[in-house]
Amino acid sequence: MDILDNLVLGLTVALSLQNLALCFIGALVGTLIGVLPGLGPTATVAMLLPITFYLPPVGALIMLAGIFYGSQYGGSTTAILVNIPGESSSVVSCLDGHAMAMDGRAGSALAIAALASLFAGVVTTFVIAIAGPALAGVALMFGPAEYVALMVLGLVSATVLTHGSLTKGIAMVVLGILLGNVGTDVNSGQIRYAFGFPQLYDGIDFVPLAMGLFGLTEIVANLEQTQGRGVIASVINRLWPSREDARAAAPAAVRGTVLGILLGVLPGGGSTLASFAAYTLEKRVSSTPEKFGRGAVQGLAAPEAANNAAAQAGFIPMLSLGIPPNAIMALMIGAMTLHGIQPGPLVMTGQPELFWGMIVSMLIGNIILVVLNLPLIGLWVRLLKVPYDLLFPAILVFCCIGTYTLRSSTFDVAMMALFGVVGYVFRKLECEPAPLLLGFVLGPMLEENLQRALLLSQGDLAVFVTRPISGGLLAATVILLVLVLLPTVKRGRSEAFRE
Amino acid sequence: MAIRLRSGRDLTAGLVFMAVGGTALWMSSDWPMGTLASMDAGYFPAIVSSLLMLLGAGVAIPALRFDGPPVESFAMRPLLLVTATVVVFAVLLKYAGLVLTIAVMTLLASFAASERRRLLVTLVLGLGLAALCVGLFVFGLGLPIPIWPRW
């Protein structure tokens, strides 16, 4: 069977000693940083991106993927033990997870979170293995017009599903596209928006942008919040959940996984939305909703499964279409371009070892995480006690060195400082940086495909509507926008995000 | 009639978008436009920056009519100090080398924290961090970073 052959190929790649080691290190480092409060997966991946620059492409992506789900996992650990979500997608895990820990069931809570995540990770990996190639097959039929329509749909829905004002979100996307225009125009050789800096002739580099917007801004914001972090050292007695806990958690994990995959594929969906949605769903279907928030096992298992499933399902559009559904996948695309890989449907056929190696390594990485984390929990708790004022200078130094070494350019470090300030200002103006990053990554692709589509149609704009796939995608975009602007849905959306 | 500021935050955001879009549009007018069928360097930036201006207006105008929160105050001290710390790296590294640069950076960064530590602690932290970075990045990964000052 085809998939089986491919999985075997992936297995040989992922099980090579080097890749196994990189997967392990990625998961370990990711968890290490994910445990630190205030550093979410996006910031973590952005900061560690430069390290992987010196690795072969497959190894680099395997390690980045490891860092990504490691940091996600680390976030849940702190949520359960000390009620501090390491990142936004584990906010819900605080509710029942921490309640369980206070109830003396900390070990059980950690194990359920780990096992639910593992289950979701394994299922999602198989979904990627099946859906990825199918989607890539469809994508091979895409012409430039279809790509334009797809990117428009992706960018619009990414802003619809993230919280905050819709207009501001789209404006941030457009601003990102504009930033992507900086540098030499590939067709005409015209230099655009370089302000006389020769360092900008190749465009703004992705790493200083991402690190400034996410890393530096996050550090300043953390320093701004002065309230102390209360650490509750829960005693961990037994790790395995009781039989009744396990029985209650299993169906919830399955529901969470399905919901997570569905929401993860959607642009802008991502793990935060998935975990919130899964929690709400569990509360609805439960016969004892009053137990939620007081240590209900389902309230922990479902969101944990959902956020992991969503996080990994994001790889489907990223790998098969080259379109990132969220900021982290945009970072992954950035990493691929750094290694000279053009993300898109051709990766699967042209570099099967990359695609399948990465998929299988996710499977292995998920298992490593469980094996790694349960015994190391004591260490993570101790790490949480490192005061932030001793920690952040080190993070700053690492950010600088990371950006600098990419091109041995101090100019890039200065750019990072600039984008740190920009990111902070936008944060104060309630403008999300994630859409900007998506726009920045997709901008050059959008321009190229738009030009090509209109060249082929000899300037006839109707091409976007008359070609069935492209027209369908644009119609979906319009429907989405209309739906969001309807007053009833608008209210529901703000309520959903408040909950 | 005086216009009352209803939502300072959204108004500011909208004006920022409009200003950036306007500047970008003005700059793009220097470049050849081409036609819709064969776009030249100026076409796409012109569309995108016009769109940004429109969206900026879409954010700013409702802010004049509906109430909303003002711009939150900026935490100037951490913002400036964190930025300055990064700029120090950019300016100093090529002349002063990694060790001295990191020492200056940690010293500067320590002023950004809300609670201050003794100078000795900061210095030890800085030197320890420098040693770690030299070991990890220069010796370990073999990155071409100068360690000591260039005289």
XYZ file of C-alpha atoms in Angstrom, chain A:
499
model
C 0.000 0.000 0.000
C 1.116 3.467 -0.819
C 0.745 5.024 2.601
C 2.446 2.075 4.201
C 5.421 2.376 1.869
C 5.625 6.049 2.641
C 5.408 5.492 6.372
C 8.241 3.004 6.126
C 10.291 5.575 4.241
C 9.477 8.088 6.955
C 10.415 5.598 9.628
C 13.870 5.080 8.145
C 14.417 8.836 8.054
C 13.030 9.567 11.508
C 14.805 6.657 13.161
C 18.264 7.661 11.976
C 20.398 8.378 15.005
C 20.837 12.037 14.172
C 17.165 12.744 13.555
C 16.129 10.804 16.611
C 18.546 12.884 18.668
C 17.263 16.121 17.130
C 13.674 15.125 17.821
C 14.610 14.371 21.410
C 16.549 17.602 21.906
C 13.764 19.590 20.268
C 11.118 18.100 22.535
C 13.325 18.609 25.605
C 14.294 22.203 24.833
C 10.731 22.984 23.797
C 9.361 21.699 27.091
C 12.086 23.508 29.000
C 11.111 26.834 27.482
C 7.417 26.077 27.386
C 7.500 25.606 31.149
C 8.825 29.120 31.605
C 5.822 31.373 32.026
C 5.177 33.992 29.418
C 6.963 32.255 26.597
C 4.420 30.642 24.309
C 5.168 28.240 21.459
C 5.274 31.034 18.877
C 7.937 32.968 20.737
C 9.837 29.769 21.514
C 9.939 28.591 17.918
C 10.841 32.096 16.716
C 13.735 32.292 19.149
C 15.116 28.861 18.418
C 14.725 29.127 14.647
C 18.325 30.286 14.076
C 19.791 27.284 15.891
C 18.336 24.938 13.316
C 19.885 26.889 10.487
C 23.050 24.834 10.687
C 21.268 21.509 10.436
C 20.252 19.654 7.289
C 16.680 20.603 6.264
C 14.991 17.389 7.430
C 16.722 17.530 10.791
C 15.925 21.195 11.205
C 12.211 20.700 10.597
C 12.094 17.654 12.841
C 13.728 19.628 15.623
C 11.447 22.630 15.144
C 8.393 20.404 15.219
C 9.765 18.865 18.422
C 10.306 22.288 19.956
C 6.786 23.229 18.983
C 4.914 20.361 20.599
C 7.351 20.273 23.475
C 6.567 23.879 24.328
C 2.882 23.142 24.015
C 3.260 20.304 26.465
C 5.350 22.371 28.857
C 2.581 24.937 28.940
C 0.076 22.369 30.172
C 2.398 21.122 32.888
C 2.674 24.531 34.509
C -1.034 25.104 34.031
C -1.837 22.008 36.040
C 0.775 22.321 38.759
C 0.883 26.012 39.494
C -2.134 27.439 37.694
C 0.061 29.448 35.321
C -0.694 28.794 31.677
C 2.607 28.810 29.807
C 0.675 29.899 26.743
C -2.837 30.798 25.674
C -3.898 27.339 24.506
C -3.418 25.888 27.985
C -5.523 28.508 29.746
C -8.426 26.062 29.898
C -6.214 23.333 31.295
C -5.803 25.538 34.352
C -9.477 25.264 35.209
C -9.900 21.593 35.896
C -6.271 20.518 35.745
C -5.237 22.740 38.602
C -8.378 21.890 40.520
C -7.394 18.235 40.259
C -3.888 19.034 41.463
C -5.244 20.903 44.479
C -7.413 17.910 45.143
C -4.301 15.763 45.558
C -4.620 14.266 42.101
C -1.716 16.164 40.489
C -0.005 13.053 39.195
C -3.221 11.740 37.767
C -3.918 15.082 36.079
C -0.468 15.196 34.512
C -0.774 11.659 33.257
C -4.215 12.275 31.782
C -2.987 15.429 30.041
C 0.003 13.557 28.662
C -1.964 10.528 27.523
C -4.768 12.590 25.978
C -2.150 14.599 24.095
C -0.397 11.448 22.999
C -3.623 9.921 21.742
C -4.517 13.089 19.828
C -1.011 13.320 18.428
C -1.024 9.780 17.111
C -4.470 10.064 15.531
C -3.637 13.407 13.946
C -0.409 12.066 12.521
C -2.346 9.397 10.660
C -4.861 11.985 9.473
C -1.985 14.079 8.108
C -0.553 11.016 6.392
C -3.856 10.369 4.646
C -5.206 13.881 4.051
C -1.904 15.574 3.198
C -1.179 13.750 -0.059
C -4.841 13.899 -1.102
C -4.900 17.645 -0.626
C -1.579 18.025 -2.390
C -3.041 16.089 -5.325
C -5.831 18.642 -5.552
C -3.344 21.468 -5.156
C -1.349 20.270 -8.154
C -4.322 21.203 -10.327
C -4.241 24.748 -8.964
C -3.288 27.548 -11.281
C -2.220 31.026 -10.139
C -5.827 32.206 -9.909
C -6.687 29.375 -7.498
C -3.662 30.195 -5.367
C -4.679 33.833 -5.129
C -8.195 32.838 -4.096
C -6.869 30.312 -1.589
C -4.521 32.837 -0.013
C -7.291 35.425 0.224
C -9.526 32.861 1.931
C -6.707 31.817 4.243
C -5.780 35.339 5.244
C -9.363 36.468 5.776
C -10.400 33.455 7.802
C -7.232 33.727 9.863
C -8.378 37.145 11.028
C -11.980 36.059 11.477
C -11.064 33.288 13.865
C -8.530 35.170 15.945
C -10.099 37.392 18.531
C -10.233 41.150 18.363
C -11.535 43.571 15.774
C -11.958 42.186 12.268
C -10.972 45.408 10.510
C -7.822 45.702 12.576
C -6.933 42.080 11.858
C -7.280 42.545 8.123
C -5.343 45.796 8.321
C -2.528 43.886 10.056
C -2.577 41.280 7.270
C -2.329 44.037 4.667
C 0.479 45.701 6.611
C 2.299 42.361 6.617
C 1.875 42.045 2.855
C 3.301 45.538 2.493
C 6.328 44.615 4.608
C 6.779 41.620 2.341
C 7.166 44.047 -0.566
C 10.367 45.496 0.870
C 13.389 44.623 -1.243
C 14.121 43.943 -4.871
C 11.121 43.184 -7.077
C 11.910 39.838 -8.725
C 10.400 40.767 -12.081
C 11.656 44.247 -12.720
C 14.684 44.493 -10.454
C 13.184 47.653 -8.968
C 14.165 48.175 -5.333
C 11.160 48.937 -3.184
C 10.890 50.462 0.298
C 14.559 49.954 1.154
C 15.024 53.525 2.443
C 18.559 53.430 1.040
C 19.692 50.495 3.186
C 21.552 47.940 1.048
C 20.803 45.371 3.779
C 17.151 45.619 2.811
C 17.677 44.860 -0.888
C 16.941 41.183 -0.213
C 13.873 42.085 1.770
C 13.241 42.150 5.498
C 14.557 38.980 7.035
C 11.953 36.743 8.549
C 13.794 35.959 11.786
C 14.306 39.503 13.148
C 10.701 40.289 12.284
C 9.264 37.265 14.070
C 11.651 37.494 17.013
C 11.016 41.185 17.506
C 7.237 40.960 17.215
C 6.832 37.886 19.366
C 9.985 37.481 21.474
C 10.951 41.012 22.492
C 7.380 42.236 22.798
C 6.623 39.319 25.081
C 9.615 40.121 27.300
C 8.591 43.765 27.701
C 5.010 42.743 28.425
C 6.186 40.256 31.055
C 8.342 42.881 32.735
C 5.351 45.174 32.782
C 3.286 42.718 34.790
C 4.826 43.073 38.175
C 2.617 40.856 40.266
C 4.446 37.935 41.793
C 4.007 34.406 40.596
C 2.561 32.273 43.346
C 4.101 28.858 43.252
C 2.238 25.995 44.746
C 4.430 22.968 45.046
C 1.963 20.158 44.792
C 3.142 16.845 46.040
C 2.972 14.253 43.327
C 2.044 10.937 44.819
C 0.935 8.563 42.107
C 1.210 9.078 38.397
C -1.319 6.660 37.005
C -4.922 7.798 36.872
C -7.483 5.709 38.650
C -9.655 3.377 36.606
C -12.715 5.606 36.847
C -10.736 8.695 35.862
C -9.370 6.889 32.838
C -12.803 5.681 31.847
C -14.235 9.207 32.054
C -11.309 10.734 30.205
C -11.188 8.397 27.208
C -14.361 9.481 25.348
C -13.611 13.117 26.133
C -10.166 12.745 24.583
C -11.701 11.256 21.437
C -14.190 14.125 21.106
C -11.428 16.638 21.751
C -9.235 15.071 19.097
C -11.911 15.215 16.397
C -12.795 18.801 17.225
C -9.127 19.740 17.370
C -8.343 18.316 13.951
C -11.301 20.101 12.365
C -10.437 23.458 13.908
C -6.705 23.036 13.403
C -6.987 22.725 9.642
C -8.968 25.965 9.422
C -6.813 29.012 8.931
C -6.566 30.950 12.151
C -8.116 28.092 14.102
C -5.127 26.826 15.949
C -4.873 25.270 19.331
C -6.237 28.044 21.537
C -9.615 28.078 19.821
C -9.683 24.277 19.750
C -9.045 23.912 23.470
C -11.730 26.448 24.351
C -14.229 24.844 21.994
C -13.498 21.360 23.349
C -14.030 22.531 26.914
C -17.344 24.131 26.026
C -18.442 20.993 24.188
C -17.572 18.744 27.150
C -19.509 20.949 29.494
C -22.521 20.743 27.171
C -22.527 16.969 26.762
C -21.707 16.226 30.379
C -24.406 14.941 32.690
C -22.681 16.648 35.598
C -21.715 20.106 34.266
C -21.504 21.440 37.831
C -18.325 19.453 38.348
C -16.499 21.482 35.707
C -13.962 23.821 37.203
C -13.758 21.628 40.297
C -11.569 18.921 38.880
C -13.628 17.205 36.199
C -11.405 14.790 34.313
C -13.237 15.438 31.043
C -12.557 19.158 31.365
C -8.859 18.407 31.263
C -8.646 15.514 28.821
C -10.739 17.094 26.050
C -8.935 20.443 25.759
C -5.531 18.791 26.091
C -6.368 16.394 23.258
C -7.894 19.220 21.227
C -4.968 21.586 21.491
C -2.478 18.957 20.512
C -4.621 17.713 17.629
C -5.163 21.249 16.364
C -1.502 22.104 16.684
C -0.528 19.172 14.523
C -3.436 19.422 12.090
C -2.070 22.832 11.173
C 0.665 20.960 9.358
C -1.874 19.703 6.787
C -2.417 22.958 4.869
C 1.148 24.013 5.576
C 2.750 20.924 4.088
C 0.353 20.219 1.252
C -0.557 23.720 0.070
C 2.283 25.821 1.404
C -0.308 28.002 3.124
C 0.217 28.505 6.860
C -3.002 28.443 8.904
C -1.435 30.178 11.905
C 1.634 32.063 13.088
C 3.592 28.971 14.086
C 3.090 27.369 10.707
C 4.203 30.661 9.164
C 7.390 30.246 11.178
C 7.759 26.709 9.859
C 7.385 28.004 6.314
C 10.003 30.615 7.123
C 12.291 27.825 8.286
C 11.719 25.869 5.093
C 12.505 28.881 2.926
C 15.680 29.470 4.953
C 16.720 26.009 3.872
C 15.843 26.703 0.266
C 12.710 24.557 0.238
C 9.713 26.048 -1.509
C 6.737 24.877 0.560
C 3.837 23.531 -1.435
C 2.378 20.407 -2.989
C 5.652 19.585 -4.734
C 7.468 18.950 -1.474
C 5.583 15.715 -1.053
C 6.530 14.273 -4.410
C 9.887 15.992 -4.815
C 11.207 15.416 -1.294
C 9.206 12.527 0.137
C 11.867 11.841 2.761
C 11.323 15.331 4.155
C 7.567 15.071 4.308
C 7.275 11.535 5.593
C 10.303 11.790 7.848
C 8.720 14.748 9.560
C 5.362 13.001 9.962
C 6.826 9.890 11.495
C 9.079 11.945 13.736
C 5.979 13.645 15.115
C 4.713 10.254 16.128
C 7.995 9.422 17.811
C 8.215 12.886 19.327
C 4.844 12.473 20.996
C 5.972 9.266 22.621
C 9.284 10.810 23.655
C 7.356 13.625 25.303
C 5.414 11.294 27.545
C 8.447 9.224 28.441
C 10.494 12.351 28.995
C 8.051 14.429 30.916
C 6.520 12.214 33.488
C 9.833 11.468 35.218
C 11.119 15.019 34.793
C 8.179 16.812 36.343
C 10.117 17.613 39.498
C 12.747 19.371 37.424
C 10.172 21.464 35.561
C 8.618 22.592 38.820
C 12.005 23.703 40.100
C 12.631 25.574 36.872
C 9.457 27.535 37.420
C 10.975 29.021 40.524
C 13.779 30.784 38.645
C 13.000 34.485 39.083
C 12.193 36.283 35.856
C 14.684 39.075 36.448
C 17.517 36.555 36.272
C 15.985 34.819 33.302
C 15.146 37.523 30.806
C 18.673 38.919 30.277
C 19.668 35.429 29.151
C 16.671 35.239 26.803
C 17.605 38.657 25.376
C 21.190 37.602 24.776
C 20.089 34.381 23.074
C 17.690 36.315 20.824
C 20.481 38.657 19.760
C 23.008 35.929 19.093
C 20.426 33.889 17.211
C 19.486 36.732 14.904
C 23.067 37.861 14.443
C 24.501 34.507 13.426
C 22.001 33.948 10.601
C 23.794 36.397 8.334
C 26.503 37.778 10.648
C 24.542 40.983 10.441
C 24.234 43.503 13.261
C 21.741 45.294 11.038
C 19.332 42.385 11.546
C 19.718 42.745 15.310
C 18.812 46.414 15.032
C 15.791 45.430 12.918
C 14.750 43.032 15.651
C 14.908 45.877 18.196
C 12.767 48.009 15.895
C 10.153 45.293 15.468
C 10.148 44.745 19.207
C 9.010 48.342 19.669
C 6.535 48.061 16.779
C 5.109 44.874 18.288
C 4.708 46.529 21.682
C 2.930 49.552 20.224
C 0.542 47.287 18.307
C -0.078 45.264 21.429
C -1.133 48.435 23.200
C -3.396 49.261 20.273
C -4.992 45.814 20.511
C -3.685 44.761 17.114
C -2.648 41.130 16.881
C 0.800 40.442 15.429
C -0.061 36.962 14.105
C -2.040 38.160 11.038
C 0.838 40.472 10.188
C 3.246 37.550 10.129
C 0.888 35.544 7.911
C 0.587 38.458 5.512
C 4.346 38.908 5.482
C 4.964 35.265 4.588
C 2.237 35.101 1.957
C 2.737 38.595 0.491
C 5.406 37.786 -2.112
C 3.537 34.622 -3.135
C 0.317 36.590 -3.461
C 1.924 39.228 -5.680
C 3.582 36.650 -7.903
C 0.407 34.609 -8.414
C -1.736 37.684 -8.917
C 0.609 38.910 -11.628
C 0.736 35.540 -13.289
C -3.025 35.002 -13.188
C -3.698 38.380 -14.753
C -0.982 37.902 -17.333
C -2.569 34.636 -18.412
C -6.033 36.153 -18.564
C -4.710 39.270 -20.333
C -5.881 41.548 -17.575
C -9.345 40.082 -17.226
C -10.313 40.166 -13.563
C -13.190 37.789 -14.212
C -10.708 34.909 -14.219
C -10.900 34.710 -10.429
C -14.654 34.223 -10.489
C -15.181 32.108 -13.601
C -12.681 29.379 -12.788
C -14.737 27.033 -10.587
C -12.272 26.327 -7.760
C -11.106 29.896 -7.510
C -14.665 31.210 -7.695
C -15.760 28.751 -5.020
C -12.957 29.782 -2.680
C -13.735 33.463 -3.111
C -17.432 32.797 -2.563
C -16.518 31.024 0.664
C -14.498 34.081 1.705
C -17.449 36.389 1.066
C -19.849 34.108 2.927
C -17.457 33.989 5.858
C -17.189 37.766 5.993
C -20.955 38.235 5.743
C -21.520 35.677 8.488
C -19.134 37.428 10.839
C -20.635 40.818 10.167
C -24.164 39.620 10.921
C -25.059 41.058 14.318
C -26.146 37.768 15.899
C -22.966 35.931 14.976
C -20.928 38.934 16.001
C -22.334 38.694 19.495
C -21.800 34.942 19.626
C -18.210 35.337 18.504
C -17.333 37.825 21.211
C -19.058 35.641 23.774
C -17.142 32.588 22.615
C -13.867 34.387 23.104
C -14.833 35.774 26.456
C -15.662 32.384 27.894
